[in-house]
Amino acid sequence: MINAVERKIEQYMTELDDTYVSSLYRKLPQGKRLRTKLILKIAGSDLKVIKTAATVEMIHAASLLHDDVIDNANTRRGKVSVNASEGDKIAIMMGDILYSKAFFELIGISPEVAKVVSNAVVQLSLGELADVKLSRKFHTNRDDYLTMLYQKTASLMEASAESAAILAGKPRQAYRQYGKNLGMAFQMIDDILDITADHQTLGKPALHDFVEGKVTLPYMYLYAVLSPDEQRNLVSLHRKRLTLEEMQWIKMKMAEHKIIEMAYTEAKVLITEAIALMESLGEQDLSQIAKEMIERTF
Ligand code: FPP
Ligand code: MG
């Protein structure tokens, strides 16, 4: 059924009647299609469901195109990013085309679903703005960071699950909570993998978040347990191109203080809640998606 979603997106692209846009779309790496998997598992494969998944994936792709411009990223999922190969202007416009076409199609699916998804895109944009602001200097503001994480990543997963529940006539609040927890945990694990996984697995350099200015939860936890001298050292490495020695120092200190374990525990609490919620509704497949998320290594 994921194929039906891919075909729907291709159809939407063809309708734009622009061969350059179609060829650009074909060059985009497809990713894990996590939002589609959620939507299809919750709501089956009705045409409205397929269309909803297609629009959500287009919005997600658009947000990543813009994010790569903002982050000045050269790669996306191990491939050259569109901003790197075609330039920022093309990447921005391709993003605009994808999400405006998605909105155009959404309105025709269901006003309720359109409301939920478009509200998530407002959150997404607020979250990206907060991310840019928070990345400017070293901070240890956990609440601001978690709000940003919710807006930037969890809101679209929350909206995906809620939209699917609306289409399937299922209790939307429970599915919304499940999507939110999954989204928060997904980003927390992403932040952990940025520290633990190697360059090849990640498709981007390791410890890239900190170099980009992103002070994720593991760095906040680490800062809290370091000596004043070590704290100064950590802050001095923020937003800096790190030498091998500096990277090793960060990783060594994280290992010494069991920081990664702490961060995993936090993500696991959210996943456990999501699993319990889905098991209470008899949704074994959705509970399995949550279980797999905590085990993912890329
Ligand atoms: C990736 O974050 C970024 C997002 C998940 C959201 C980006 C949102 C916008 C640019 C708002 C605009 C929205 C639209 C629809 C155009 P990251 O940089 O932490 O992760 P990465 O390592 O995957 O780049
Ligand atoms: Mg980015």
Coordinates of C-alpha atoms and ligand atoms in Angstrom, one line a residue:
M1 CA 0.0 0.0 0.0
I2 CA 3.0 2.3 0.5
N3 CA 3.3 2.0 -3.3
A4 CA -0.2 3.4 -3.8
V5 CA 1.0 6.5 -1.7
E6 CA 4.1 6.8 -3.9
R7 CA 2.0 6.7 -7.0
K8 CA -0.4 9.3 -5.6
I9 CA 2.5 11.7 -5.0
E10 CA 3.8 11.1 -8.5
Q11 CA 0.3 11.8 -9.9
Y12 CA 0.2 15.0 -7.9
M13 CA 3.6 16.0 -9.3
T14 CA 2.6 15.1 -12.9
E15 CA -0.5 17.3 -12.5
L16 CA 1.8 20.3 -12.0
D17 CA 2.8 19.8 -15.6
D18 CA 6.4 20.8 -15.1
T19 CA 9.0 18.3 -16.2
Y20 CA 11.8 20.0 -14.1
V21 CA 9.7 19.8 -10.9
S22 CA 8.9 16.1 -11.7
S23 CA 12.6 15.3 -12.2
L24 CA 13.5 17.1 -9.0
Y25 CA 11.0 15.2 -7.1
R26 CA 12.3 11.9 -8.5
K27 CA 15.8 12.8 -7.2
L28 CA 14.6 13.2 -3.6
P29 CA 15.6 10.4 -1.2
Q30 CA 12.4 8.7 0.0
G31 CA 13.2 8.2 3.6
K32 CA 11.5 5.8 6.0
R33 CA 7.9 6.9 5.2
L34 CA 7.1 6.5 8.9
R35 CA 4.1 8.9 8.7
T36 CA 2.6 6.9 5.9
K37 CA 3.1 3.6 7.8
L38 CA 1.2 5.1 10.8
I39 CA -1.6 6.4 8.7
L40 CA -2.1 3.2 6.7
K41 CA -1.9 1.0 9.9
I42 CA -4.5 3.2 11.6
A43 CA -6.9 3.8 8.7
G44 CA -6.4 1.1 6.1
S45 CA -6.2 1.9 2.4
D46 CA -9.2 3.9 1.3
L47 CA -8.5 6.6 -1.4
K48 CA -8.9 9.3 1.2
V49 CA -6.3 7.6 3.4
I50 CA -3.9 7.2 0.6
K51 CA -4.3 10.9 -0.3
T52 CA -3.8 12.0 3.3
A53 CA -0.6 10.0 3.5
A54 CA 0.6 11.5 0.2
T55 CA 0.0 15.0 1.3
V56 CA 1.7 14.5 4.7
E57 CA 4.8 13.0 3.0
M58 CA 4.9 16.0 0.6
I59 CA 4.7 18.4 3.5
H60 CA 7.4 16.4 5.3
A61 CA 9.6 16.4 2.2
A62 CA 9.0 20.2 1.8
S63 CA 10.0 20.8 5.4
L64 CA 13.3 18.9 4.9
L65 CA 14.1 20.9 1.7
H66 CA 13.7 24.1 3.6
D67 CA 15.5 22.7 6.7
D68 CA 18.6 21.8 4.6
V69 CA 18.7 25.4 3.3
I70 CA 18.4 26.7 6.8
D71 CA 21.1 24.2 8.1
N72 CA 23.2 24.7 5.1
A73 CA 23.4 20.9 4.8
N74 CA 25.2 19.3 1.9
T75 CA 23.7 15.8 2.4
R76 CA 20.3 14.4 3.1
R77 CA 20.0 10.7 3.9
G78 CA 23.5 10.1 2.5
K79 CA 22.7 11.8 -0.9
V80 CA 23.7 15.2 -2.1
S81 CA 20.9 17.6 -0.9
V82 CA 18.9 19.6 -3.4
N83 CA 20.3 22.9 -2.0
A84 CA 23.8 21.6 -2.5
S85 CA 23.2 20.3 -6.1
E86 CA 20.7 22.9 -7.4
G87 CA 21.2 25.8 -5.1
D88 CA 19.1 27.3 -2.2
K89 CA 16.6 29.1 -4.5
I90 CA 15.5 25.9 -6.2
A91 CA 15.4 24.0 -2.9
I92 CA 13.2 26.7 -1.4
M93 CA 10.8 26.8 -4.4
M94 CA 10.6 23.1 -4.6
G95 CA 9.6 23.0 -1.0
D96 CA 7.0 25.7 -1.6
I97 CA 5.6 23.8 -4.6
L98 CA 5.3 20.6 -2.6
Y99 CA 3.5 22.0 0.4
S100 CA 1.2 24.3 -1.5
K101 CA 0.1 21.4 -3.8
A102 CA -0.3 19.3 -0.6
F103 CA -2.6 21.9 0.9
F104 CA -4.6 22.2 -2.3
E105 CA -5.2 18.5 -2.3
L106 CA -5.9 18.3 1.5
I107 CA -8.9 20.6 1.3
G108 CA -10.6 18.2 -1.0
I109 CA -10.0 15.2 1.4
S110 CA -11.8 16.4 4.5
P111 CA -12.0 19.8 6.2
E112 CA -11.4 18.2 9.5
V113 CA -8.2 16.5 8.3
A114 CA -7.1 19.7 6.5
K115 CA -7.5 21.5 9.8
V116 CA -5.4 19.1 11.8
V117 CA -2.6 18.8 9.2
S118 CA -2.4 22.5 8.5
N119 CA -2.3 23.3 12.2
A120 CA 0.7 20.9 12.5
V121 CA 2.5 22.8 9.7
V122 CA 2.1 26.0 11.7
Q123 CA 3.7 24.1 14.7
L124 CA 6.4 22.7 12.4
S125 CA 7.3 26.2 11.3
L126 CA 7.3 27.6 14.8
G127 CA 9.5 24.7 15.9
E128 CA 12.0 25.3 13.1
L129 CA 12.2 29.0 14.1
A130 CA 12.7 28.0 17.8
D131 CA 15.4 25.6 16.7
V132 CA 17.3 28.3 14.8
K133 CA 17.0 30.6 17.8
L134 CA 18.0 27.9 20.3
S135 CA 21.0 26.9 18.2
R136 CA 22.6 30.4 18.3
K137 CA 24.2 29.9 21.7
F138 CA 24.8 27.1 24.2
H139 CA 21.8 26.6 26.5
T140 CA 20.5 24.2 29.0
N141 CA 16.8 25.1 28.7
R142 CA 15.1 21.7 28.7
D143 CA 11.6 23.0 28.5
D144 CA 12.3 25.2 25.5
Y145 CA 14.1 22.3 23.9
L146 CA 11.2 19.8 24.4
T147 CA 8.6 22.3 23.2
M148 CA 10.8 22.9 20.1
L149 CA 11.1 19.1 19.6
Y150 CA 7.3 18.7 19.9
Q151 CA 6.7 21.4 17.3
K152 CA 9.4 20.5 14.9
T153 CA 9.0 16.7 14.8
A154 CA 6.2 15.3 16.9
S155 CA 3.5 17.7 15.6
L156 CA 3.3 16.1 12.1
M157 CA 3.4 12.6 13.5
E158 CA 0.7 13.5 16.0
A159 CA -1.4 15.0 13.1
S160 CA -0.8 12.0 10.9
A161 CA -2.1 9.6 13.6
E162 CA -5.1 11.9 14.5
S163 CA -6.0 12.4 10.8
A164 CA -6.0 8.7 10.2
A165 CA -8.2 8.2 13.3
I166 CA -10.6 10.8 12.0
L167 CA -10.8 9.0 8.6
A168 CA -11.2 5.6 10.3
G169 CA -13.8 6.8 12.9
K170 CA -11.4 5.8 15.7
P171 CA -11.0 7.7 19.0
R172 CA -8.8 10.6 17.9
Q173 CA -7.3 11.6 21.2
A174 CA -5.7 8.2 21.9
Y175 CA -4.1 8.1 18.4
R176 CA -3.0 11.7 18.7
Q177 CA -1.2 10.9 21.9
Y178 CA 0.4 7.8 20.4
G179 CA 1.6 9.9 17.4
K180 CA 3.0 12.6 19.7
N181 CA 4.9 10.2 21.9
L182 CA 6.3 8.4 18.9
G183 CA 7.4 11.7 17.3
M184 CA 9.1 12.9 20.5
A185 CA 10.8 9.6 21.0
F186 CA 11.9 9.5 17.4
Q187 CA 13.6 12.8 17.6
M188 CA 15.2 12.0 21.0
I189 CA 16.7 8.8 19.4
D190 CA 17.8 10.7 16.4
D191 CA 19.7 13.0 18.7
I192 CA 21.3 10.0 20.5
L193 CA 22.3 8.4 17.1
D194 CA 24.0 11.7 16.1
I195 CA 26.4 11.0 19.0
T196 CA 26.6 7.2 18.8
A197 CA 26.4 6.2 15.2
D198 CA 29.2 6.5 12.6
H199 CA 29.2 8.8 9.6
Q200 CA 28.3 6.1 7.1
T201 CA 25.3 4.9 9.0
L202 CA 24.0 8.4 9.6
G203 CA 24.6 9.7 6.1
K204 CA 26.0 12.9 7.8
P205 CA 29.0 13.5 10.0
A206 CA 28.8 12.3 13.6
L207 CA 28.3 14.9 16.4
H208 CA 26.9 17.1 13.6
D209 CA 24.1 18.4 15.8
F210 CA 26.5 20.1 18.3
V211 CA 28.6 21.5 15.4
E212 CA 25.4 22.9 13.9
G213 CA 24.6 24.5 17.3
K214 CA 22.0 22.1 18.4
V215 CA 22.2 21.5 22.1
T216 CA 20.3 18.2 22.4
L217 CA 19.3 16.5 25.6
P218 CA 22.5 14.4 26.0
Y219 CA 24.6 17.6 25.9
M220 CA 22.3 19.2 28.5
Y221 CA 22.6 16.2 30.8
L222 CA 26.4 16.1 30.3
Y223 CA 26.8 19.8 31.1
A224 CA 24.9 19.3 34.3
V225 CA 27.4 16.7 35.6
L226 CA 30.7 18.2 34.4
S227 CA 33.1 20.2 36.6
P228 CA 33.2 24.0 36.0
D229 CA 36.4 23.6 33.9
E230 CA 34.9 20.8 31.9
Q231 CA 31.7 22.8 31.4
R232 CA 33.7 25.7 30.0
N233 CA 35.4 23.3 27.7
L234 CA 32.1 21.9 26.4
V235 CA 30.7 25.4 25.8
S236 CA 33.9 26.3 23.9
L237 CA 33.3 23.4 21.5
H238 CA 29.7 24.4 20.7
R239 CA 29.2 25.5 17.0
K240 CA 32.8 24.6 16.3
R241 CA 34.3 22.2 13.7
L242 CA 35.5 19.5 16.0
T243 CA 38.9 17.8 15.9
L244 CA 39.1 14.1 16.4
E245 CA 40.5 14.7 19.9
E246 CA 37.6 17.0 20.8
M247 CA 35.0 14.5 19.5
Q248 CA 36.7 11.8 21.5
W249 CA 36.6 14.0 24.7
I250 CA 32.8 14.5 24.3
K251 CA 32.2 10.8 23.7
M252 CA 34.4 9.8 26.6
K253 CA 32.7 12.2 29.0
M254 CA 29.3 10.9 27.8
A255 CA 30.3 7.3 28.4
E256 CA 31.8 8.2 31.8
H257 CA 28.6 9.7 33.0
K258 CA 26.3 7.2 31.3
I259 CA 24.6 10.0 29.4
I260 CA 23.3 8.0 26.5
E261 CA 21.6 5.5 28.8
M262 CA 19.9 8.5 30.5
A263 CA 18.6 9.9 27.2
Y264 CA 17.5 6.4 26.1
T265 CA 15.5 6.0 29.3
E266 CA 13.7 9.2 28.7
A267 CA 12.7 8.1 25.1
K268 CA 11.7 4.7 26.5
V269 CA 9.2 6.2 28.9
L270 CA 7.4 7.8 26.0
I271 CA 7.5 4.6 23.9
T272 CA 6.3 2.5 26.8
E273 CA 3.3 4.8 27.2
A274 CA 2.6 4.6 23.4
I275 CA 2.8 0.8 23.5
A276 CA 0.4 0.6 26.5
L277 CA -2.1 2.9 24.8
M278 CA -2.1 0.9 21.6
E279 CA -2.3 -2.5 23.4
S280 CA -5.3 -1.2 25.3
L281 CA -7.0 -0.6 21.9
G282 CA -5.9 -4.0 20.5
E283 CA -3.6 -2.3 18.0
Q284 CA -0.8 -4.8 17.9
D285 CA 0.8 -3.5 14.7
L286 CA 1.0 0.0 16.1
S287 CA 2.4 -1.2 19.3
Q288 CA 5.1 -3.1 17.2
I289 CA 6.0 0.2 15.4
A290 CA 6.7 1.8 18.7
K291 CA 8.8 -1.2 19.9
E292 CA 10.9 -1.1 16.7
M293 CA 11.5 2.6 17.1
I294 CA 13.3 2.2 20.4
E295 CA 15.5 -0.4 18.8
R296 CA 16.4 1.5 15.7
T297 CA 20.1 2.1 14.9
F298 CA 19.7 4.5 12.0
Ligands
FPP1 C1 14.7 18.6 10.6 O1 15.3 18.9 11.7 C2 13.5 19.6 10.4 C3 12.2 19.3 10.5 C4 11.7 18.0 10.9 C5 11.2 20.4 10.3 C6 11.5 21.5 9.4 C7 10.4 22.5 9.3 C8 10.4 23.7 8.6 C9 11.6 24.0 7.7 C10 9.2 24.5 8.6 C11 8.7 24.8 7.2 C12 7.6 23.9 6.8 C13 7.3 23.6 5.5 C14 6.2 22.7 5.3 C15 7.9 24.2 4.3 P1 16.9 18.7 11.9 O2 17.7 19.7 11.2 O3 17.1 18.6 13.4 O4 17.1 17.2 11.4 P2 18.0 16.7 10.2 O5 19.2 16.1 10.8 O6 17.1 15.6 9.5 O7 18.3 17.8 9.2
MG2 MG 18.6 19.8 9.5

